[in-house]
XYZ file of C-alpha atoms in Angstrom:
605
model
C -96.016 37.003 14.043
C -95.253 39.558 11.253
C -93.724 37.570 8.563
C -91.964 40.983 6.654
C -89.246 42.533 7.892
C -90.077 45.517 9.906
C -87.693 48.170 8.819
C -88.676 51.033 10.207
C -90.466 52.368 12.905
C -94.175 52.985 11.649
C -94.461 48.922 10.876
C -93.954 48.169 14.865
C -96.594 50.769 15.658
C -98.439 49.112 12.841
C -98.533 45.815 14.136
C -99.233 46.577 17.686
C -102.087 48.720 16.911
C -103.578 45.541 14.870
C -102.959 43.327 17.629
C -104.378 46.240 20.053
C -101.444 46.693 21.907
C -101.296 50.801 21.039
C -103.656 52.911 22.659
C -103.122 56.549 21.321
C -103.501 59.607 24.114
C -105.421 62.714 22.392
C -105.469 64.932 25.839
C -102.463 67.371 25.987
C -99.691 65.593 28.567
C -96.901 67.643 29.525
C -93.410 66.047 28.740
C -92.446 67.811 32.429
C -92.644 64.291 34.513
C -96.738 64.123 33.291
C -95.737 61.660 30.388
C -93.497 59.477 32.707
C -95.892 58.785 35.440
C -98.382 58.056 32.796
C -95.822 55.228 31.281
C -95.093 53.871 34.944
C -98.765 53.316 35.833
C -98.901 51.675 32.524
C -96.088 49.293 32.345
C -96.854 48.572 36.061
C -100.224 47.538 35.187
C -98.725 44.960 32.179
C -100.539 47.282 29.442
C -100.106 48.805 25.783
C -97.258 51.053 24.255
C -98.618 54.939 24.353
C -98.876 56.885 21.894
C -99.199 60.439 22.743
C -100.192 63.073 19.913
C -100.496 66.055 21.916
C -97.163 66.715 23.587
C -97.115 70.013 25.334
C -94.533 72.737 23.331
C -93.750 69.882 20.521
C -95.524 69.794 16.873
C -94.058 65.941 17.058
C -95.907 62.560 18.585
C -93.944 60.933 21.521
C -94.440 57.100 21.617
C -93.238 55.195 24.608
C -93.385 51.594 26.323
C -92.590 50.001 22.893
C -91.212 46.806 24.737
C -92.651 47.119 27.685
C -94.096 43.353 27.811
C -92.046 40.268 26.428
C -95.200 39.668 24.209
C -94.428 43.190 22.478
C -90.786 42.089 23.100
C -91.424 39.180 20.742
C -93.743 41.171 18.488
C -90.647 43.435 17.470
C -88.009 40.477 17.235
C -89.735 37.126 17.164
C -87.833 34.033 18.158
C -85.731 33.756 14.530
C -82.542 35.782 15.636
C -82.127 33.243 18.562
C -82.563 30.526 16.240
C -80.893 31.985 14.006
C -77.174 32.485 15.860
C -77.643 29.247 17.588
C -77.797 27.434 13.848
C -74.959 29.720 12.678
C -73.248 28.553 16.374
C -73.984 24.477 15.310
C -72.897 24.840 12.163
C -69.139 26.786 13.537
C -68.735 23.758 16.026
C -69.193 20.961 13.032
C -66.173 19.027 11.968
C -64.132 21.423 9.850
C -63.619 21.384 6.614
C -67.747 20.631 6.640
C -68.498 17.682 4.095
C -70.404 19.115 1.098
C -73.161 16.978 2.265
C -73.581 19.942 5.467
C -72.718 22.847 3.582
C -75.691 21.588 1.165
C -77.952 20.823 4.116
C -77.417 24.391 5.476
C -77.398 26.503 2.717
C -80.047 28.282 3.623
C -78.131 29.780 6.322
C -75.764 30.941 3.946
C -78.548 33.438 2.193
C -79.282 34.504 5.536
C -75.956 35.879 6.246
C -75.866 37.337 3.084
C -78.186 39.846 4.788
C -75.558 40.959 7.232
C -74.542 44.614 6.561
C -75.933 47.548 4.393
C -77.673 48.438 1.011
C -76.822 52.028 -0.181
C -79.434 54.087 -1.394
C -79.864 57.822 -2.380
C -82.431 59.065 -0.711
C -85.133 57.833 2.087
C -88.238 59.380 4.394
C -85.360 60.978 7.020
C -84.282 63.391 4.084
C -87.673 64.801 3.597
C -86.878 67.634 5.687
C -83.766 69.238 6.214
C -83.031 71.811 8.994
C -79.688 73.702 9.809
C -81.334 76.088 12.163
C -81.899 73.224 15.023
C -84.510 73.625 17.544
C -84.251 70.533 20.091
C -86.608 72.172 22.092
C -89.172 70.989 19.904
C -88.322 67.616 19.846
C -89.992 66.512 22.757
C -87.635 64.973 25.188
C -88.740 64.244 28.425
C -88.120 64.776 32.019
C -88.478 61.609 33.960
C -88.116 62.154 38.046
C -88.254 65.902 39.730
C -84.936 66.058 40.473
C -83.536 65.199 37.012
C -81.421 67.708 35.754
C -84.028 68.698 32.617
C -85.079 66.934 29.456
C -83.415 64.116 28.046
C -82.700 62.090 24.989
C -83.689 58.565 26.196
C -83.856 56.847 23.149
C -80.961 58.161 20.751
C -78.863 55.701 18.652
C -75.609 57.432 18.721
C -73.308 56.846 16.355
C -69.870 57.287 15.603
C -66.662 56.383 14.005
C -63.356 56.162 14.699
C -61.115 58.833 13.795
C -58.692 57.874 10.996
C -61.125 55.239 9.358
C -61.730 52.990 12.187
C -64.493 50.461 12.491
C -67.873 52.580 13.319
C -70.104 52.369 16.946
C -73.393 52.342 17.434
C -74.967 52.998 21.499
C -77.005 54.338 23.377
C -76.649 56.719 25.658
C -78.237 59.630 27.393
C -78.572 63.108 25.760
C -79.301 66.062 28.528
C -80.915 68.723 26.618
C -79.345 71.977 27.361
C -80.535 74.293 25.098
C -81.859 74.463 21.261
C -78.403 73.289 20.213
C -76.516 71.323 22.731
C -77.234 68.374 24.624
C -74.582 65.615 26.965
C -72.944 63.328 25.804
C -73.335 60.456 28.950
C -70.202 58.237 27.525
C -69.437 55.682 30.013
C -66.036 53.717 31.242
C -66.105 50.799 28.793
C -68.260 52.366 26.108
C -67.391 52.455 22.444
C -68.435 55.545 21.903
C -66.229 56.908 24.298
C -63.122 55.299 23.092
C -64.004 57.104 19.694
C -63.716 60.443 22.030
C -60.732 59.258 23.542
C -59.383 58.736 20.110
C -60.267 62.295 18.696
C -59.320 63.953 21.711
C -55.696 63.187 21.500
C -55.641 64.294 17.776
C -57.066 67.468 19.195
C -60.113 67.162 16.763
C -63.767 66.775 17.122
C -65.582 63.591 16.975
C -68.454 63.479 13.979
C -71.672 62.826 15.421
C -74.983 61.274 14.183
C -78.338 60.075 16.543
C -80.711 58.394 14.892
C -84.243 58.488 16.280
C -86.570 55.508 15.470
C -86.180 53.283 12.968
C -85.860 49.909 12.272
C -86.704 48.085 15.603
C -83.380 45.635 15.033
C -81.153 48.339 14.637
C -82.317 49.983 18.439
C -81.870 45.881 19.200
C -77.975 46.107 17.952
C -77.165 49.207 19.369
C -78.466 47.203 22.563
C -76.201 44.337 21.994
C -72.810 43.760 23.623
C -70.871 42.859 20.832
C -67.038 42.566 21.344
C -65.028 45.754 20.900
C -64.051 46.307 17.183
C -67.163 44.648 15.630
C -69.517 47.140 13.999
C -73.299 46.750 15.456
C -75.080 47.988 12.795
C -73.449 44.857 10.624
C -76.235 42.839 13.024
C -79.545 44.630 12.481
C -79.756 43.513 8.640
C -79.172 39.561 10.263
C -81.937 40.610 13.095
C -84.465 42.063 10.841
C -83.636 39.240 7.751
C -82.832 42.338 5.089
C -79.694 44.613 4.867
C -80.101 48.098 6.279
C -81.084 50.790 4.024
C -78.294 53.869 4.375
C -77.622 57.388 3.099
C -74.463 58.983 2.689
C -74.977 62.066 3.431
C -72.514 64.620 1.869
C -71.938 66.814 4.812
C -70.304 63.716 6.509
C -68.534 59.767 5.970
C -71.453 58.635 8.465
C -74.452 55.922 7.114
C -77.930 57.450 7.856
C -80.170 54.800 8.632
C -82.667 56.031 5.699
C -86.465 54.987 7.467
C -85.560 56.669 10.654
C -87.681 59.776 11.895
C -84.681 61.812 13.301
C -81.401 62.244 12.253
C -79.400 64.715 14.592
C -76.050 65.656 12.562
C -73.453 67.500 14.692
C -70.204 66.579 16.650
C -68.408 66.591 19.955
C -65.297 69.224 20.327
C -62.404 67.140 21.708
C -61.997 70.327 24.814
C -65.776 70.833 25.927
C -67.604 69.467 28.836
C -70.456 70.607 30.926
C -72.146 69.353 34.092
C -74.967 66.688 33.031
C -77.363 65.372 35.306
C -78.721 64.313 37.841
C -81.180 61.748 36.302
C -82.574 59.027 37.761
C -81.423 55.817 35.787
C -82.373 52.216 35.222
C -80.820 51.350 38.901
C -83.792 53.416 40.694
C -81.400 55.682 41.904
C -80.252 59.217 40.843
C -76.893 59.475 39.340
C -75.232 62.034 40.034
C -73.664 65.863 38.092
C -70.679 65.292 36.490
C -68.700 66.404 33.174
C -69.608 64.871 30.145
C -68.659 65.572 26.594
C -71.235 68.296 24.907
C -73.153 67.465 21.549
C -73.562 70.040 19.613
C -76.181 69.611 17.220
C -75.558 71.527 13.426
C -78.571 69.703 11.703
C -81.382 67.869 11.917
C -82.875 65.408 9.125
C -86.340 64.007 9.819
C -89.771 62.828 8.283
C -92.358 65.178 7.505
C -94.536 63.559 10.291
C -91.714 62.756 12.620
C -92.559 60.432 15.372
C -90.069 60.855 18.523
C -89.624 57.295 20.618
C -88.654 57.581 24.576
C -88.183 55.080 26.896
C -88.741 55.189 30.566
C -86.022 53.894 33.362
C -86.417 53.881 37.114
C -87.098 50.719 39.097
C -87.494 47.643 37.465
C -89.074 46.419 35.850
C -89.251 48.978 32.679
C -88.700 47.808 29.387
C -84.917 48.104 29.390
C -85.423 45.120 32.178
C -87.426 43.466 28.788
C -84.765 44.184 26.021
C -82.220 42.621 28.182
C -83.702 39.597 28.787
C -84.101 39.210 25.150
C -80.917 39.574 23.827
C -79.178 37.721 26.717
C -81.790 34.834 25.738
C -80.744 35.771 21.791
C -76.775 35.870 22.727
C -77.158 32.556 25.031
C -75.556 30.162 22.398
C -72.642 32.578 21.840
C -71.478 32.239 25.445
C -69.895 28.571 25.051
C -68.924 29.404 21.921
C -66.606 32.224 22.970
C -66.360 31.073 26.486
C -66.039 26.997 26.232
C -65.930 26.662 30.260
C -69.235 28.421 30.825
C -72.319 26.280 30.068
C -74.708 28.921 30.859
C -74.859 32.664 32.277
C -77.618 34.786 33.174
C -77.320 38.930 34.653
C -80.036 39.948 36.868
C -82.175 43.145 35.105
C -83.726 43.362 38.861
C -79.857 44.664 39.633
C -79.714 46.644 36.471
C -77.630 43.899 34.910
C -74.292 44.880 35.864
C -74.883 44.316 39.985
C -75.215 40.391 39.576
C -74.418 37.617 37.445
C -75.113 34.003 37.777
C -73.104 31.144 35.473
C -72.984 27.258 35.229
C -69.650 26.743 34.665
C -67.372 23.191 33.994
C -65.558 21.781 36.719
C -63.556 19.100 35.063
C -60.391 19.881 37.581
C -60.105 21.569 40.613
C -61.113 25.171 40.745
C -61.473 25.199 36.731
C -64.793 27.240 37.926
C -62.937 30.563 39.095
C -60.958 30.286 35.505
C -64.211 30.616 33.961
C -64.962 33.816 36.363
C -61.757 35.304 35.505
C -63.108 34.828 32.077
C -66.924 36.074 32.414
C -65.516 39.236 34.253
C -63.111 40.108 31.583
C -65.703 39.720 28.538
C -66.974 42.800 27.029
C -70.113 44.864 29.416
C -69.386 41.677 31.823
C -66.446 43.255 33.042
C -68.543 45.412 34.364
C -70.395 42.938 36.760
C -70.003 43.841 40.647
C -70.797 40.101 41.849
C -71.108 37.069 40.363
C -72.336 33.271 41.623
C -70.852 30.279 39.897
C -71.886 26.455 40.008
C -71.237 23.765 38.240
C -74.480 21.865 38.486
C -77.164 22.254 35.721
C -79.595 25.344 37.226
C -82.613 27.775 35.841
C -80.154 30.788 36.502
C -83.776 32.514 35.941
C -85.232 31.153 38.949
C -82.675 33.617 41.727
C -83.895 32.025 44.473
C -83.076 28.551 43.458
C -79.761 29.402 42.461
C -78.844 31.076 45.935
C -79.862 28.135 48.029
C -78.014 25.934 45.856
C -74.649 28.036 46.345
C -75.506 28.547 49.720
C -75.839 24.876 50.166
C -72.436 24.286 48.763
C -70.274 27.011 49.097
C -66.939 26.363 50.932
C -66.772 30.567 52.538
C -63.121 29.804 53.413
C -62.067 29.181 49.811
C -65.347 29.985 47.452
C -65.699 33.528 48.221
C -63.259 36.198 46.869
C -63.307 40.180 47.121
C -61.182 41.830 44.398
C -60.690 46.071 46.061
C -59.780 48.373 43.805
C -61.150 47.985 40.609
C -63.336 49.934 37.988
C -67.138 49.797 38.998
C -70.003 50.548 36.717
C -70.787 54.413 36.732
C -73.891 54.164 37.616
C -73.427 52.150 40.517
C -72.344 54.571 43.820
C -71.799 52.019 45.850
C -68.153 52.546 45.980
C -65.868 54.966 47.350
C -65.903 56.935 44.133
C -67.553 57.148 40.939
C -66.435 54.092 38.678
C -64.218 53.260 41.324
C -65.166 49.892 43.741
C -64.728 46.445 43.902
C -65.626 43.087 42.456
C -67.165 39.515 44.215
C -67.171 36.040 42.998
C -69.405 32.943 45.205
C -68.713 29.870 43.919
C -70.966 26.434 44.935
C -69.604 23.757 43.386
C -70.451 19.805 43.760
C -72.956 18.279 46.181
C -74.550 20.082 48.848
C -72.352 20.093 52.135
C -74.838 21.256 54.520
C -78.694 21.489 55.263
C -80.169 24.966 55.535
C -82.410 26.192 57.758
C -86.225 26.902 56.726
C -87.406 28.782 59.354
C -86.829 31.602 62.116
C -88.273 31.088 64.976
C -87.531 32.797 68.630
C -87.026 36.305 69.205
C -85.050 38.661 66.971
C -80.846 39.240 67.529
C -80.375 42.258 69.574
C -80.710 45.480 67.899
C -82.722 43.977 65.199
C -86.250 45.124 64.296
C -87.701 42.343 62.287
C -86.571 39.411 60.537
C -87.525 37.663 57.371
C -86.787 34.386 55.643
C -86.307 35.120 51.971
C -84.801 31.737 51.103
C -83.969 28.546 53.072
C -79.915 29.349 54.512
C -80.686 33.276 53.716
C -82.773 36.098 56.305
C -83.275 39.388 55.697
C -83.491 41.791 58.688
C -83.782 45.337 59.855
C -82.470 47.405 62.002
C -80.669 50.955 62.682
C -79.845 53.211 60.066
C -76.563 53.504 58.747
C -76.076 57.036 59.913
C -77.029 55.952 63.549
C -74.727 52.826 63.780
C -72.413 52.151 60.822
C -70.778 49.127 62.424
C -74.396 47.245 63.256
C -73.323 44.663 60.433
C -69.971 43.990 62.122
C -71.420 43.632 65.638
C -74.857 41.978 64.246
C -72.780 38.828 62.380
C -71.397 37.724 65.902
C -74.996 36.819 67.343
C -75.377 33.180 68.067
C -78.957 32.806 67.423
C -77.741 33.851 63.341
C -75.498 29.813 63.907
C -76.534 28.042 60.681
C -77.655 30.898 58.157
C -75.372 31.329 55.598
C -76.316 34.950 54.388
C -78.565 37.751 56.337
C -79.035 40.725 54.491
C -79.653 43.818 56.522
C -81.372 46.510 55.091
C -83.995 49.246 55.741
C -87.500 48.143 54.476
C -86.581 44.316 55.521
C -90.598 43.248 55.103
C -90.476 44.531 51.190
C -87.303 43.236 50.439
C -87.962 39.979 51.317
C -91.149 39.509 49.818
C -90.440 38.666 45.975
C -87.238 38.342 44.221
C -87.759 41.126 42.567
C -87.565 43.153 45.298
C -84.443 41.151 47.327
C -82.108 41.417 44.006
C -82.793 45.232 43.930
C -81.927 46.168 47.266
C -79.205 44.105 47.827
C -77.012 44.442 45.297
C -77.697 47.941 44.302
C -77.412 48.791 48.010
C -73.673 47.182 49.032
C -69.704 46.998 47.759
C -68.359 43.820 48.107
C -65.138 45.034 49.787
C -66.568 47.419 52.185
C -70.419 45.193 53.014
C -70.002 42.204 53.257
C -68.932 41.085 57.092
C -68.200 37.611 57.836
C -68.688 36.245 61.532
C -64.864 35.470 61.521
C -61.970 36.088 58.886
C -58.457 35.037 58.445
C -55.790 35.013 56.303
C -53.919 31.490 54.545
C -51.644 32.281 51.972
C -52.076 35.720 51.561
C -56.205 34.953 50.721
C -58.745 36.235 52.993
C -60.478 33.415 54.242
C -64.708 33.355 55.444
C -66.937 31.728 57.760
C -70.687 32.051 57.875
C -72.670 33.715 58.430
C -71.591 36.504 56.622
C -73.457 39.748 56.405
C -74.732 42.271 53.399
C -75.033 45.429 54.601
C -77.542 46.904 51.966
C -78.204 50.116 54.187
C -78.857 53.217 52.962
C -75.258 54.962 52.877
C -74.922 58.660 53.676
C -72.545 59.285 50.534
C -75.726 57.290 48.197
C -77.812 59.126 45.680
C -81.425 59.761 46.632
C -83.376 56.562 45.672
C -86.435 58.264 42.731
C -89.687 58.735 43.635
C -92.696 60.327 41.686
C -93.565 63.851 42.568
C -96.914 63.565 44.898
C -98.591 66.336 42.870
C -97.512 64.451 39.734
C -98.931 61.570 40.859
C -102.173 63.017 42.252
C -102.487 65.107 38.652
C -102.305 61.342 36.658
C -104.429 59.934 39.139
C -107.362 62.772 38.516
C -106.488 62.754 34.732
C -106.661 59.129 34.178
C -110.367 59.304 31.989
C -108.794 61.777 29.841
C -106.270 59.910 28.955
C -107.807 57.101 28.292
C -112.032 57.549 27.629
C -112.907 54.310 27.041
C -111.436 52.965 30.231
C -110.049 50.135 28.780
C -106.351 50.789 30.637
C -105.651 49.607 33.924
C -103.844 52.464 36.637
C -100.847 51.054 38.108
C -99.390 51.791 41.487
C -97.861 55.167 41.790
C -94.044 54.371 41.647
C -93.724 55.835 45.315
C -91.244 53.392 46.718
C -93.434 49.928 45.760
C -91.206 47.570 43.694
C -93.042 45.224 41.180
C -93.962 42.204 42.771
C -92.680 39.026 40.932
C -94.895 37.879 37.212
């Protein structure tokens, strides 16, 4: 492992190509789809970060697939951050005032956090070229499915500030190129950003803009991380990457310029402008949808003479968002019962795209202490955000999904451990509910010793109506049958069969076979694929005391809705154009050819 910091973005691609883990591309790849298909068959075959010199209408290099492995994953970040917070966690949770004795003992931790924040300097690499005649055209962007709406900014640190001196945000969100000048601005419910909008638009003024483009890889890493509302991210990256950040202040603005990055768009956000952005197809596999958004509009651009451009990929998982949140939920882990003292452990599913499912160990040191703790976990930061979540109070690998469901499903009391919240905010790019960012919440709870046995095994013929049925895990099937649009109440009528007597859960969906064959594949189309308060159907229901009491089975109806956005798929010709190119992009044949991402999830590593 690299024992300097790496502060910018050449160091990473440094490393990697030492430990041969960067393969460059010298044939000309168009950044129309070409360049995404390329990444998938990579990343699907477990190989190197790209590196692509020869970008079609760009003078600039496009690198991709960065973090595409956990091995790169740990080549960027190493294991020291984790270590790190959960020393700085110990030493909170000593007896306070410490005895000079532990303050001694620890002092090195105190020169670490001396690296938190930022060293001012006058000038850096992003200032060697200054442009106020912007051409984003050139900067090349890509288009990731067919039926995206154009090119877009994957990989932009966006960062703003407060209006009236408020504390500064750093995210990232997607940047639909429009034109030379003007991109989206994709600010979500619940995003920091967006309050800064929020904030500007009711003093009728527009909101500064900067996005940064590469850099050091701990400040992508904090814009990543879901730090509560209020505290600045960029504060983190000097504690992830063990030096301060080197900034700018630039004079045409009160922002800090991150001073090794490659791109620095300068521009702002008018509080009265918005534009239809999209569709894209996002990090759930699914396209999301046109809407408004806020426009960018881009006055300059600051950048290295040799600018390299970073893009990520999203579709199905797993991509390497599915990678970088694995790490920092690993990273953040000793934070959680620091912050939340019920919850022992917690875990969200990347397979879902995070927000879909959660799994915690919780304490149970009185009755129903565990749905405390959810009320907790679902009002915490992005966790708000979660659709479902299972709780348990037994030590679990919350890793291991199949493990955790049959010990909930073992468990679970349905008449009093499961509970639908309706009307509530939903992720926006989950369509599951009625509207956008509109749907409902769940929360399973299995708590104690196991009050049943569950079935192994399906033997006999299928319920009526159903096509095929699978076992995924013991107490849970998953089954097929009609389509949504030829029986909609299938779920409600399937739940009553007898032969379903002693299965807790039976997922019905429309590629049953694939769904149940890793967990890969059940987490994605279940719970991207169903609302709690309009899919989930219960062989009987009743209500005690105004709550809506259960009894198993109880259904998921992860069907295909009529009203859901067109799953992504490759373009055939795309594919078959990869497929034929493959030697020229890579002449020595040392790279494997994934799949084509044509509807074939990753099976389980």
């Amino acid at each position: 492992m690299h024992a300097k910091p790496l502060t910018d973005l050449r160091g990473l691609l440094s490393i990697l190509r030492q430990e041969g883990d960067l393969v460059e591309i010298n044939a000309q790849v168009d950044p129309n789809q070409e360049v995404a298909e390329i990444h998938r068959r990579v990343i699907a075959a477990n190989g190197p970060a790209l590196f692509f010199t020869n970008v079609k209408g760009s003078p600039f290099p496009l690198v991709t697939n960065l973090f595409g492995t956990s091995r790169r994953v740990d080549i960027a970040f190493g294991r020291k951050p984790r270590q790190l917070i959960q020393r700085i966690v110990d030493f909170a949770q000593q007896e306070m005032p410490p005895k000079p004795s532990k303050l001694w003992a620890n002092r090195d931790l105190g020169l670490e956090l001396l690296k938190v924040g930022t060293k001012k300097r006058k000038s850096g690499p992003v200032l060697e070229v200054e442009d106020s005649h912007p051409r984003l055209t050139e900067i090349p962007w890509i288009q990731l499915w067919p039926e995206d709406g154009g090119a877009f900014n994957t990989l932009g640190l966006v960062y703003t500030r407060e209006p009236g001196g408020g504390p500064p945000n750093l995210g990232i969100y997607r940047m639909h190129r429009y034109d030379d000048t003007r991109t989206g601005m994709h600010w979500q419910i619940g995003k920091g950003g967006g309050f800064h909008y929020r904030v500007a638009q009711e003093r009728g003024e527009a909101l500064p803009v900067s996005v940064i483009l590469g850099g050091p890889p701990a400040l992508l890493l904090s814009a990543l991380a879901p730090l509560p509302e209020g505290v600045p991210e960029i504060l983190l990256t000097g504690l992830l990457q063990g030096k301060k950040l080197d900034v700018i202040e630039h004079p045409s603005r009160d922002h800090t310029l991150a001073a090794e990055a490659e791109f620095i768009l300068l521009g702002e956000v008018p509080p009265d402008e918005v534009h239809p952005e999209g569709p894209f197809g996002d990090h759930y596999g699914y396209y999301s949808l046109v809407h408004d958004y806020p426009v960018f509009h881009c006055q300059k651009i600051l950048r290295r003479k040799d600018a390299i451009c970073p893009a990520t990929v999203v579709g199905k998982p797993r991509q390497e968002d599915f990678f970088l949140g694995d790490y920092l939920q690993e990273m953040l882990s000793p934070l959680f019962p620091m912050v939340m003292p019920s919850v022992v452990d917690l875990w969200s599913y990347g397979e879902t795209g995070f927000h879909s499912l959660s799994a915690a160990v919780v304490k149970e040191r009185y009755g129903r202490e565990a749905m405390m703790s959810a009320f907790r976990i679902l009002g915490e930061g992005q966790l708000s955000l979660s659709k479902f979540l299972l709780l348990t109070d037994k030590k679990q690998d919350l890793k291991d999904f199949k493990s955790v469901l049959t010990h909930i499903l073992a468990r679970c009391h349905w008449e009093t451990d499961l509970f639908v919240f309706s009307n509530l905010s939903m992720d926006t790019l989950d369509y599951a509910g009625p509207e956008v960012n509109k749907g409902s919440k769940g929360v399973l709870m299995g708590l104690g010793e196991a009050v049943r046995d569950l079935p192994h095994s399906w033997e006999g013929e299928p319920p009526k109506g159903v096509s095929e049925v699978h076992v995924f895990s013991p107490g849970c099937l998953v089954v097929g049958g009609p389509t949504y649009e030829s029986n909609s109440d299938f779920a409600s009528e399937l739940v009553k069969d007898e032969r379903l007597a002693g299965w807790q859960l039976v997922v019905l969906c429309d590629r049953p076979k694939q769904a149940a064959a890793s967990s890969i594949n059940f987490l994605w189309t279940a719970f991207t694929r169903f609302e709690p308060a309009a899919d989930l159907h219960p062989s009987k229901s009743w209500v005690h005391r105004n709550h809506i009491c259960y009894e198993a089975p109880v259904v998921l109806d992860a069907r295909m809705k009529p009203w859901y956005p067109k799953e992504v798929f490759c373009d055939p010709d795309i594919a078959k154009l990869v497929e034929r190119r493959w030697r020229e992009y890579f002449p020595e044949g040392k790279v494997e050819m994934g799949s084509s991402d044509l509807g074939h999830l990753t099976p389980d590593l």
